[in-house]
Short mmCIF file of C-alpha atoms in Angstrom, two decimals:
data_model
loop_
_atom_site.label_atom_id
_atom_site.label_comp_id
_atom_site.label_asym_id
_atom_site.label_seq_id
_atom_site.Cartn_x
_atom_site.Cartn_y
_atom_site.Cartn_z
CA MET A 1 35.06 -251.22 -17.17
CA VAL A 2 32.27 -248.99 -18.25
CA GLN A 3 33.35 -249.26 -21.91
CA THR A 4 32.94 -253.23 -21.08
CA GLY A 5 29.60 -252.80 -19.65
CA ALA A 6 28.49 -250.48 -22.93
CA LEU A 7 29.70 -253.53 -24.99
CA LEU A 8 28.32 -256.39 -22.97
CA ALA A 9 24.62 -254.06 -23.16
CA LEU A 10 25.05 -254.14 -26.53
CA TYR A 11 26.09 -258.03 -26.94
CA ASN A 12 22.81 -259.01 -24.79
CA THR A 13 20.44 -257.72 -27.00
CA PRO A 14 18.82 -260.00 -29.78
CA GLU A 15 19.55 -257.41 -32.49
CA LYS A 16 22.81 -256.72 -31.06
CA GLN A 17 22.22 -252.74 -31.15
CA LEU A 18 20.95 -250.30 -28.82
CA SER A 19 20.01 -246.49 -29.12
CA MET A 20 22.00 -243.92 -27.61
CA LYS A 21 19.21 -243.04 -25.16
CA GLN A 22 18.94 -246.98 -23.98
CA LEU A 23 22.73 -247.37 -23.46
CA GLU A 24 22.03 -244.00 -21.26
CA LYS A 25 19.63 -245.87 -19.36
CA ASN A 26 21.18 -249.15 -18.97
CA LEU A 27 24.76 -247.50 -18.39
CA HIS A 28 23.37 -244.81 -15.81
CA VAL A 29 25.29 -242.12 -17.53
CA ALA A 30 24.64 -238.60 -18.88
CA GLN A 31 24.11 -238.05 -22.40
CA SER A 32 27.72 -236.53 -22.96
CA THR A 33 29.05 -239.36 -20.77
CA ALA A 34 27.94 -242.07 -23.19
CA ALA A 35 28.91 -240.43 -26.32
CA GLY A 36 32.24 -240.03 -24.99
CA ILE A 37 32.17 -244.05 -24.43
CA ILE A 38 30.84 -244.77 -27.62
CA SER A 39 33.11 -242.63 -29.01
CA ARG A 40 36.22 -244.28 -27.66
CA LEU A 41 34.64 -247.65 -28.98
CA GLU A 42 33.74 -246.86 -32.45
CA GLN A 43 37.72 -245.58 -32.45
CA LYS A 44 38.68 -248.81 -31.53
CA GLY A 45 36.54 -250.65 -33.93
CA LEU A 46 34.30 -252.14 -31.34
CA VAL A 47 31.35 -250.46 -32.49
CA GLU A 48 29.50 -248.72 -35.21
CA GLY A 49 27.39 -245.69 -34.59
CA HIS A 50 24.40 -245.11 -37.43
CA GLY A 51 21.15 -243.51 -37.45
CA ASP A 52 17.48 -245.00 -37.20
CA VAL A 53 16.34 -245.67 -40.53
CA GLY A 54 12.84 -244.38 -39.54
CA ASP A 55 13.80 -241.48 -37.52
CA LYS A 56 16.96 -240.23 -38.24
CA ARG A 57 17.33 -237.89 -34.90
CA ILE A 58 17.75 -241.50 -33.12
CA LYS A 59 21.31 -242.51 -32.84
CA LEU A 60 21.81 -246.55 -32.91
CA VAL A 61 25.14 -248.11 -32.08
CA HIS A 62 25.70 -251.65 -33.05
CA ILE A 63 28.71 -253.82 -31.87
CA THR A 64 30.76 -255.05 -34.52
CA GLN A 65 32.53 -258.64 -35.06
CA ALA A 66 35.43 -257.38 -33.21
CA GLY A 67 33.43 -256.16 -30.47
CA ILE A 68 31.86 -259.34 -29.76
CA ASP A 69 35.63 -260.86 -30.09
CA ARG A 70 36.16 -259.07 -27.16
CA VAL A 71 32.98 -259.71 -25.35
CA LEU A 72 33.56 -263.68 -25.82
CA GLU A 73 37.39 -262.91 -24.76
CA THR A 74 36.15 -261.10 -21.35
CA GLU A 75 33.55 -263.61 -20.26
CA LYS A 76 36.33 -266.31 -20.41
CA ASP A 77 38.15 -264.07 -18.42
CA MET A 78 35.84 -263.56 -16.31
CA ALA A 79 35.06 -267.17 -15.72
CA HIS A 80 38.57 -268.02 -15.50
CA THR A 81 38.86 -265.23 -12.63
CA GLU A 82 35.74 -267.00 -10.58
CA LYS A 83 37.07 -270.46 -11.01
CA THR A 84 40.17 -269.32 -9.50
CA LEU A 85 38.33 -267.28 -6.69
#
């Protein structure tokens, strides 16, 4: 569920990306926990991490098209479940 939360947070931003610090705050988790979540999403090809052009100390996380597809599928499933309930 927390991976879905991370994908939704990224998807719902205009740039489709957030810094790791922003993700930590959004998900209410520690830095090490956020890093693990993003690492697993990267392994699945759902997000990509890269350094900020202006400040290499900042890691930005961007949702991929596969991640967007997963979010849209999840939203469809959630709508169906809500309708059923």
